[in-house]
Coordinates of C-alpha atoms in Angstrom, one line a residue:
M1353 CA 0.0 0.0 0.0
S1354 CA 1.1 3.6 -0.7
I1355 CA 2.2 5.7 2.3
L1356 CA 2.0 9.4 3.1
I1357 CA 4.2 10.7 5.9
K1358 CA 2.5 13.9 6.6
D1359 CA 3.3 17.2 8.4
I1360 CA 6.9 16.2 9.2
K1361 CA 8.4 18.7 11.7
Q1362 CA 11.9 18.2 10.2
L1363 CA 12.4 16.4 6.9
V1364 CA 16.1 15.7 6.4
T1365 CA 16.5 14.9 2.7
C1366 CA 20.3 14.8 2.2
K1367 CA 19.5 15.7 -1.4
N1368 CA 22.6 16.1 -3.5
K1369 CA 22.4 18.7 -6.2
N1370 CA 25.3 18.0 -8.5
G1371 CA 25.6 14.2 -8.6
L1372 CA 28.6 14.2 -6.3
P1373 CA 29.1 13.2 -2.7
K1374 CA 28.9 16.0 -0.2
C1375 CA 32.3 17.6 0.6
G1376 CA 33.6 20.8 2.1
K1377 CA 30.8 23.2 2.9
S1378 CA 28.3 21.0 1.1
Q1379 CA 28.8 18.3 3.6
S1380 CA 26.8 20.6 6.0
D1381 CA 23.8 20.8 3.6
I1382 CA 21.2 18.3 4.6
G1383 CA 18.4 19.6 2.4
L1384 CA 16.1 20.3 5.4
I1385 CA 12.4 20.8 4.8
E1386 CA 10.2 21.9 7.7
N1387 CA 6.6 20.8 7.8
G1388 CA 7.2 18.5 4.8
N1389 CA 5.5 15.5 3.3
V1390 CA 6.8 12.3 1.7
F1391 CA 4.6 10.1 -0.5
I1392 CA 5.7 6.5 -1.1
E1393 CA 4.3 4.5 -4.0
K1394 CA 5.4 1.1 -5.4
N1395 CA 8.5 0.9 -3.1
K1396 CA 9.8 4.3 -4.2
I1397 CA 9.5 7.9 -3.3
A1398 CA 6.9 9.6 -5.5
F1399 CA 6.7 13.0 -3.9
V1400 CA 8.7 15.2 -1.5
G1401 CA 7.5 18.7 -0.5
S1402 CA 4.9 20.9 1.2
N1403 CA 1.3 20.3 2.0
K1404 CA 0.2 22.7 -0.8
D1405 CA 2.3 21.0 -3.4
F1406 CA 1.2 17.5 -2.2
R1407 CA -2.5 18.5 -2.7
K1408 CA -1.7 19.4 -6.3
F1409 CA 0.3 16.2 -6.8
E1410 CA -2.6 14.2 -5.3
K1411 CA -5.2 15.8 -7.6
I1412 CA -3.2 15.6 -10.8
N1413 CA -2.3 11.9 -10.2
N1414 CA -5.7 11.0 -8.8
I1415 CA -4.1 9.5 -5.7
K1416 CA -6.4 7.5 -3.4
N1417 CA -6.3 4.8 -0.7
Y1418 CA -3.0 5.3 1.1
K1419 CA -1.8 4.9 4.6
V1420 CA -1.2 8.1 6.5
I1421 CA 1.7 8.4 9.1
N1422 CA 1.5 11.5 11.2
G1423 CA 4.9 13.2 11.1
R1424 CA 4.1 16.0 13.5
E1425 CA 6.8 16.5 16.2
K1426 CA 8.9 13.9 14.3
V1427 CA 12.2 14.0 12.4
V1428 CA 12.5 12.0 9.2
T1429 CA 15.8 11.0 7.6
P1430 CA 17.0 8.7 4.9
G1431 CA 17.7 5.1 6.0
F1432 CA 21.2 4.8 7.3
I1433 CA 23.9 3.1 5.2
D1434 CA 26.7 1.2 6.9
S1435 CA 29.3 1.0 4.2
H1436 CA 32.0 -1.0 6.0
T1437 CA 31.2 -4.2 8.0
H1438 CA 32.4 -7.8 8.5
F1439 CA 29.2 -9.1 9.8
V1440 CA 29.5 -12.7 8.5
F1441 CA 31.7 -14.4 11.0
A1442 CA 31.8 -17.2 13.6
G1443 CA 33.1 -17.3 17.1
S1444 CA 33.7 -14.6 19.7
R1445 CA 36.8 -12.8 20.9
E1446 CA 35.9 -11.1 24.2
N1447 CA 39.0 -12.6 25.8
E1448 CA 41.2 -10.6 23.4
Y1449 CA 39.4 -7.4 24.4
E1450 CA 40.6 -7.9 28.0
M1451 CA 44.1 -8.8 26.7
R1452 CA 44.3 -5.4 25.1
L1453 CA 43.1 -3.7 28.2
A1454 CA 46.0 -5.5 30.0
G1455 CA 48.5 -4.0 27.5
S1456 CA 48.7 -6.5 24.6
T1457 CA 48.8 -4.8 21.1
Y1458 CA 46.7 -5.8 18.1
Q1459 CA 49.8 -7.2 16.5
E1460 CA 50.8 -9.2 19.7
I1461 CA 47.4 -10.7 19.9
A1462 CA 47.6 -11.8 16.3
K1463 CA 51.1 -13.4 16.8
A1464 CA 49.7 -15.4 19.8
G1465 CA 47.1 -17.0 17.6
G1466 CA 44.3 -14.6 18.2
G1467 CA 43.0 -11.8 16.0
I1468 CA 41.9 -12.5 12.4
A1469 CA 43.3 -16.1 12.6
S1470 CA 41.1 -17.0 15.5
T1471 CA 37.9 -16.0 13.6
V1472 CA 39.2 -17.7 10.4
N1473 CA 39.5 -20.9 12.4
S1474 CA 35.9 -20.6 13.6
V1475 CA 34.5 -19.8 10.2
R1476 CA 36.3 -22.8 8.6
K1477 CA 34.9 -25.1 11.2
M1478 CA 31.3 -23.9 10.8
S1479 CA 28.9 -25.1 8.2
K1480 CA 27.6 -22.7 5.6
N1481 CA 24.0 -23.1 6.8
K1482 CA 24.8 -22.3 10.4
L1483 CA 27.1 -19.4 9.5
K1484 CA 24.3 -18.0 7.3
D1485 CA 21.8 -18.4 10.1
I1486 CA 23.9 -16.5 12.7
S1487 CA 24.7 -13.8 10.2
A1488 CA 21.0 -13.4 9.3
D1489 CA 20.2 -13.0 13.0
R1490 CA 22.6 -10.1 13.2
L1491 CA 20.6 -8.1 10.7
K1492 CA 17.9 -7.4 13.3
K1493 CA 20.3 -5.3 15.4
F1494 CA 21.4 -3.3 12.3
V1495 CA 17.7 -2.5 11.5
S1496 CA 16.9 -1.6 15.1
Y1497 CA 19.4 1.3 14.9
G1498 CA 18.3 2.4 11.5
T1499 CA 20.6 0.7 9.0
T1500 CA 18.7 -0.1 5.8
T1501 CA 21.7 -0.8 3.5
L1502 CA 25.0 -2.4 4.5
E1503 CA 28.1 -3.7 3.0
G1504 CA 29.6 -7.1 4.1
K1505 CA 33.1 -8.3 3.5
S1506 CA 34.7 -11.7 3.2
G1507 CA 38.1 -12.1 4.7
Y1508 CA 37.5 -14.6 7.4
G1509 CA 38.1 -17.6 5.1
L1510 CA 41.5 -17.1 3.7
D1511 CA 41.2 -20.0 1.2
L1512 CA 39.1 -20.5 -1.9
K1513 CA 36.5 -22.7 -0.2
N1514 CA 35.8 -20.5 2.7
E1515 CA 36.1 -17.1 1.0
I1516 CA 33.5 -18.3 -1.5
K1517 CA 31.3 -19.6 1.4
I1518 CA 31.2 -16.1 2.9
L1519 CA 30.5 -14.4 -0.4
E1520 CA 27.7 -16.9 -1.2
I1521 CA 26.1 -16.2 2.2
L1522 CA 26.3 -12.4 1.5
N1523 CA 24.6 -12.8 -1.9
E1524 CA 22.0 -15.2 -0.6
L1525 CA 21.2 -12.9 2.3
N1526 CA 20.9 -9.9 -0.1
K1527 CA 18.3 -11.8 -2.0
E1528 CA 16.2 -13.3 0.8
N1529 CA 16.7 -11.4 4.1
K1530 CA 13.4 -10.9 5.8
Y1531 CA 13.8 -7.1 6.1
G1532 CA 14.5 -6.5 2.4
L1533 CA 17.9 -4.9 3.2
D1534 CA 20.3 -4.2 0.5
I1535 CA 23.5 -6.2 1.3
I1536 CA 26.5 -5.4 -0.8
P1537 CA 29.3 -8.0 -1.0
T1538 CA 33.0 -7.1 -0.9
F1539 CA 35.8 -9.6 -1.5
L1540 CA 38.5 -9.1 1.2
G1541 CA 40.6 -12.2 0.5
A1542 CA 43.7 -10.0 1.2
H1543 CA 42.7 -9.5 4.9
S1544 CA 45.5 -11.5 6.4
I1545 CA 48.0 -14.2 5.4
P1546 CA 46.9 -17.8 6.4
K1547 CA 49.4 -19.6 8.6
D1548 CA 49.8 -22.5 6.3
K1549 CA 50.9 -20.5 3.2
S1550 CA 53.6 -18.0 2.3
K1551 CA 52.4 -14.5 1.3
K1552 CA 53.6 -15.1 -2.2
D1553 CA 51.6 -18.4 -2.6
Y1554 CA 48.5 -16.8 -1.0
I1555 CA 48.6 -13.8 -3.3
S1556 CA 48.9 -16.2 -6.2
E1557 CA 45.8 -18.0 -4.9
I1558 CA 43.9 -14.7 -4.6
C1559 CA 44.8 -13.7 -8.1
F1560 CA 44.5 -16.9 -10.1
E1561 CA 41.9 -18.9 -8.2
M1562 CA 39.7 -16.6 -6.1
L1563 CA 39.3 -13.6 -8.4
P1564 CA 38.4 -15.6 -11.6
Y1565 CA 35.8 -17.7 -9.6
I1566 CA 34.3 -14.6 -8.0
A1567 CA 34.1 -12.7 -11.2
K1568 CA 32.6 -15.7 -13.2
N1569 CA 29.9 -16.2 -10.5
K1570 CA 29.4 -12.5 -9.8
L1571 CA 29.9 -12.9 -6.1
A1572 CA 31.3 -9.5 -5.2
K1573 CA 30.9 -5.9 -6.3
F1574 CA 34.2 -4.7 -4.7
A1575 CA 37.7 -5.9 -4.0
D1576 CA 39.3 -4.7 -0.7
I1577 CA 42.8 -5.1 0.6
F1578 CA 44.2 -4.5 4.2
I1579 CA 47.4 -2.5 3.5
E1580 CA 49.4 -2.6 6.8
E1581 CA 52.7 -3.7 8.1
G1582 CA 52.8 -7.5 8.6
Y1583 CA 49.9 -7.9 6.2
F1584 CA 49.9 -6.6 2.6
D1585 CA 52.0 -3.8 1.2
K1586 CA 51.8 -1.4 -1.7
A1587 CA 53.4 -3.9 -4.2
D1588 CA 51.0 -6.7 -3.1
A1589 CA 48.0 -4.4 -3.6
D1590 CA 49.2 -3.4 -7.0
K1591 CA 49.3 -7.1 -8.1
I1592 CA 45.9 -7.9 -6.7
F1593 CA 44.1 -4.7 -8.0
S1594 CA 45.7 -4.9 -11.4
L1595 CA 43.7 -8.2 -11.9
A1596 CA 40.6 -7.3 -9.8
V1597 CA 39.8 -4.3 -12.0
K1598 CA 40.2 -6.5 -15.2
Y1599 CA 37.6 -8.8 -13.7
G1600 CA 35.2 -5.8 -13.1
L1601 CA 35.6 -5.5 -9.3
I1602 CA 35.8 -1.9 -7.9
P1603 CA 38.7 -1.3 -5.5
K1604 CA 38.3 -0.3 -1.9
L1605 CA 41.0 -0.1 0.7
H1606 CA 41.7 -0.7 4.4
T1607 CA 44.6 1.7 4.8
D1608 CA 46.5 4.0 7.2
Q1609 CA 45.1 2.3 10.3
F1610 CA 48.3 1.7 12.3
K1611 CA 51.1 2.6 9.8
S1612 CA 51.0 4.7 6.6
I1613 CA 52.8 2.6 3.9
G1614 CA 51.5 3.9 0.6
G1615 CA 47.8 2.9 0.5
I1616 CA 46.6 6.3 -0.7
D1617 CA 49.0 6.1 -3.7
I1618 CA 47.4 2.7 -4.6
A1619 CA 43.9 4.1 -4.1
I1620 CA 44.6 7.0 -6.5
K1621 CA 46.3 4.7 -9.1
Y1622 CA 43.3 2.5 -9.3
G1623 CA 40.5 5.0 -8.6
A1624 CA 39.3 3.3 -5.5
I1625 CA 35.7 4.1 -4.5
S1626 CA 36.7 4.6 -0.9
V1627 CA 39.6 4.5 1.5
D1628 CA 38.7 3.3 4.9
H1629 CA 40.2 3.7 8.4
L1630 CA 42.7 6.5 8.0
E1631 CA 43.6 6.8 11.7
V1632 CA 47.2 7.7 10.9
L1633 CA 46.6 9.5 7.6
K1634 CA 49.3 12.0 6.8
E1635 CA 48.8 15.6 5.6
K1636 CA 50.6 14.9 2.3
D1637 CA 48.2 12.1 1.5
I1638 CA 45.2 14.3 2.4
L1639 CA 46.5 16.8 -0.2
K1640 CA 46.9 14.0 -2.7
L1641 CA 43.3 12.9 -2.2
S1642 CA 42.1 16.5 -2.5
K1643 CA 43.9 17.0 -5.7
Y1644 CA 42.7 13.7 -7.2
N1645 CA 39.1 14.5 -6.2
S1646 CA 39.3 18.1 -7.7
D1647 CA 39.7 16.6 -11.2
K1648 CA 36.2 16.4 -12.6
K1649 CA 37.3 13.5 -14.8
N1650 CA 37.7 11.3 -11.7
R1651 CA 35.0 9.8 -9.5
C1652 CA 35.6 11.1 -6.0
I1653 CA 37.3 8.8 -3.5
T1654 CA 35.3 8.8 -0.3
A1655 CA 37.0 8.7 3.0
T1656 CA 35.2 6.2 5.2
L1657 CA 36.0 6.9 8.9
L1658 CA 35.5 4.3 11.6
P1659 CA 35.6 6.0 15.0
G1660 CA 34.2 2.9 16.7
V1661 CA 37.5 1.2 16.0
S1662 CA 39.5 4.0 17.6
Y1663 CA 37.2 3.8 20.6
F1664 CA 37.4 0.0 20.9
L1665 CA 41.1 -0.3 20.3
N1666 CA 42.0 3.0 22.1
I1667 CA 44.0 4.3 19.1
N1668 CA 44.1 7.5 17.1
Y1669 CA 40.9 9.1 15.8
Q1670 CA 40.7 10.0 12.2
P1671 CA 41.4 13.6 10.9
A1672 CA 37.8 14.4 9.8
R1673 CA 38.2 18.2 10.0
A1674 CA 41.2 18.2 7.7
L1675 CA 39.5 15.9 5.3
I1676 CA 36.4 18.1 5.1
K1677 CA 38.5 21.3 4.9
N1678 CA 40.2 19.8 1.9
N1679 CA 37.0 18.9 0.1
I1680 CA 37.2 15.2 0.6
P1681 CA 33.8 13.6 1.2
V1682 CA 33.5 11.8 4.5
A1683 CA 31.4 8.7 5.2
L1684 CA 31.0 7.0 8.6
A1685 CA 30.6 3.2 9.2
T1686 CA 30.6 0.8 12.1
D1687 CA 33.3 -1.7 10.9
F1688 CA 31.3 -4.2 12.8
N1689 CA 33.6 -7.2 13.4
P1690 CA 34.6 -9.4 16.4
G1691 CA 38.1 -8.1 16.9
S1692 CA 38.2 -4.3 16.6
C1693 CA 34.6 -2.9 16.7
M1694 CA 31.9 -5.1 18.1
T1695 CA 28.8 -3.0 17.5
E1696 CA 26.0 -2.9 14.9
N1697 CA 24.9 0.5 16.3
L1698 CA 25.6 3.2 13.7
Q1699 CA 24.0 5.8 16.0
I1700 CA 26.9 5.3 18.5
I1701 CA 29.3 5.9 15.7
M1702 CA 27.5 9.1 14.9
S1703 CA 27.9 10.2 18.6
L1704 CA 31.6 9.4 18.5
A1705 CA 32.0 11.4 15.3
S1706 CA 30.5 14.4 17.0
L1707 CA 32.6 14.2 20.1
K1708 CA 35.9 12.8 18.8
L1709 CA 36.0 13.8 15.1
K1710 CA 34.4 17.2 15.8
M1711 CA 31.9 16.8 13.0
S1712 CA 28.6 18.7 13.0
S1713 CA 25.2 17.0 13.1
E1714 CA 24.7 18.0 9.5
E1715 CA 28.1 16.6 8.4
I1716 CA 27.3 13.4 10.3
L1717 CA 23.9 12.9 8.7
N1718 CA 25.3 13.2 5.2
A1719 CA 28.1 10.8 6.2
V1720 CA 25.8 8.0 7.1
T1721 CA 23.4 8.6 4.2
I1722 CA 24.3 10.1 0.8
N1723 CA 28.1 9.9 1.2
A1724 CA 27.9 6.3 2.4
A1725 CA 25.8 5.6 -0.7
F1726 CA 28.6 6.9 -2.9
A1727 CA 31.0 4.7 -1.0
L1728 CA 29.0 1.7 -2.2
N1729 CA 28.1 3.0 -5.7
M1730 CA 24.5 3.1 -4.6
E1731 CA 23.8 6.8 -4.8
D1732 CA 21.3 6.4 -7.7
K1733 CA 19.1 4.1 -5.6
T1734 CA 19.4 5.3 -2.0
G1735 CA 21.1 7.7 0.5
S1736 CA 18.6 10.6 0.2
I1737 CA 14.9 11.3 0.2
E1738 CA 14.4 12.3 -3.4
T1739 CA 11.7 11.5 -6.0
G1740 CA 12.5 8.2 -7.8
K1741 CA 14.8 6.7 -5.2
Q1742 CA 14.0 3.7 -3.0
A1743 CA 11.8 4.6 -0.1
D1744 CA 14.4 3.9 2.6
I1745 CA 13.3 6.1 5.4
L1746 CA 13.6 6.5 9.2
I1747 CA 11.2 8.3 11.6
F1748 CA 12.5 9.5 14.9
D1749 CA 10.5 10.7 17.9
I1750 CA 12.8 13.6 18.7
P1751 CA 12.5 17.4 18.8
S1752 CA 15.2 18.0 16.2
Y1753 CA 17.7 16.2 14.1
K1754 CA 20.5 17.6 16.3
Y1755 CA 19.0 15.5 19.2
L1756 CA 20.3 12.3 17.5
V1757 CA 23.9 13.0 18.7
Y1758 CA 22.9 15.0 21.8
N1759 CA 20.9 12.1 23.4
F1760 CA 23.7 9.6 23.1
G1761 CA 23.3 5.9 23.8
V1762 CA 19.5 6.1 23.5
N1763 CA 17.6 4.8 20.6
N1764 CA 14.7 7.2 19.6
L1765 CA 14.0 5.4 16.4
Q1766 CA 10.2 4.9 15.9
T1767 CA 9.8 3.5 12.4
V1768 CA 12.0 2.0 9.7
I1769 CA 10.8 1.8 6.1
K1770 CA 12.7 -0.2 3.5
K1771 CA 11.7 -0.1 -0.1
G1772 CA 8.3 1.2 0.9
S1773 CA 7.6 -1.4 3.5
I1774 CA 7.5 -0.8 7.2
I1775 CA 10.0 -3.3 8.7
L1776 CA 10.2 -1.9 12.2
N1777 CA 7.5 0.1 14.1
S1778 CA 8.1 0.6 17.9

């Protein structure tokens, strides 16, 4: 049935006017409409505007028989987009959390058999059906905090069989999850080096076994690499991306989390859609990104920041202010994973971005909607409340959109609409 959300106190559209992600001053433009209306028909947004204009639209199009949702004293935003997650995994690593608190580093935990290797072991032991079931169960929490689109990565298999297992689960969940969420699969075979292989042999497996199979079976949209000391370097990424792009995969990067070892140069060389983490990003690389993005022939590289990781690991926060100042679009994501950010709650990430990244409420809203859509190549479908896009919409029972980061740790979400269907109504 068609839906009219009527008399909305604050309608945050996050409309983008030039077909580009929001950057610089435009990252503060949320396209706010006061006392607005949204009409949803056949899973899509058919009208956005004032009462007067809706009456004209209703008459011209002979609109009848629709459900009315009262938007008075409510704030309406686009559905949130979590553009960086690792939600398909098995096992739990709470013991490592306490090891870190006692002084062990991320790298020390990995050397002791924990870290990514621990999760890989659990994933390899678990059947595909069971892994799919526990991953599907996690979607409920994403929805409960307003996420309507999310990316999911492989990277906890580290061999052909198990990397494919994770990607197949992501694709199957995208087609059949009960909420109708868009789930975007990313191949992250280059997440770590398995203990039973040399790096050279494993890169060969990625390039000549995994990538051809993934491309042939259309299992992933993106290819991602963890560029970090002890994992993969600039030369490794060059080898993998040179083939990935030939197979039609779009590059993404984990880079500049602990050490800065050339990830930004690789991102620019291959026109990555996003660079993620950036906790130790250097000023010279910010300027390189800014210059690259200023060339209108290039698609902008979005900087996806993960302040939940900084909080969870107690490491540097990302230079959001410098990125925005240099006209680099900023997105925010949870990086939900068992080792470095165990939360599905994008609202908590928004709160951290306010307090620790010094981002404004407006910048944050664009970062979890339209800019996150650009980071997933989904900007034509979702990320803003505009005519013709999917009806992915959140209704909050709050006095203003600024209240979202002010009332931290409390979920004031009332209704979640995905593709025109109400999937949560508290």
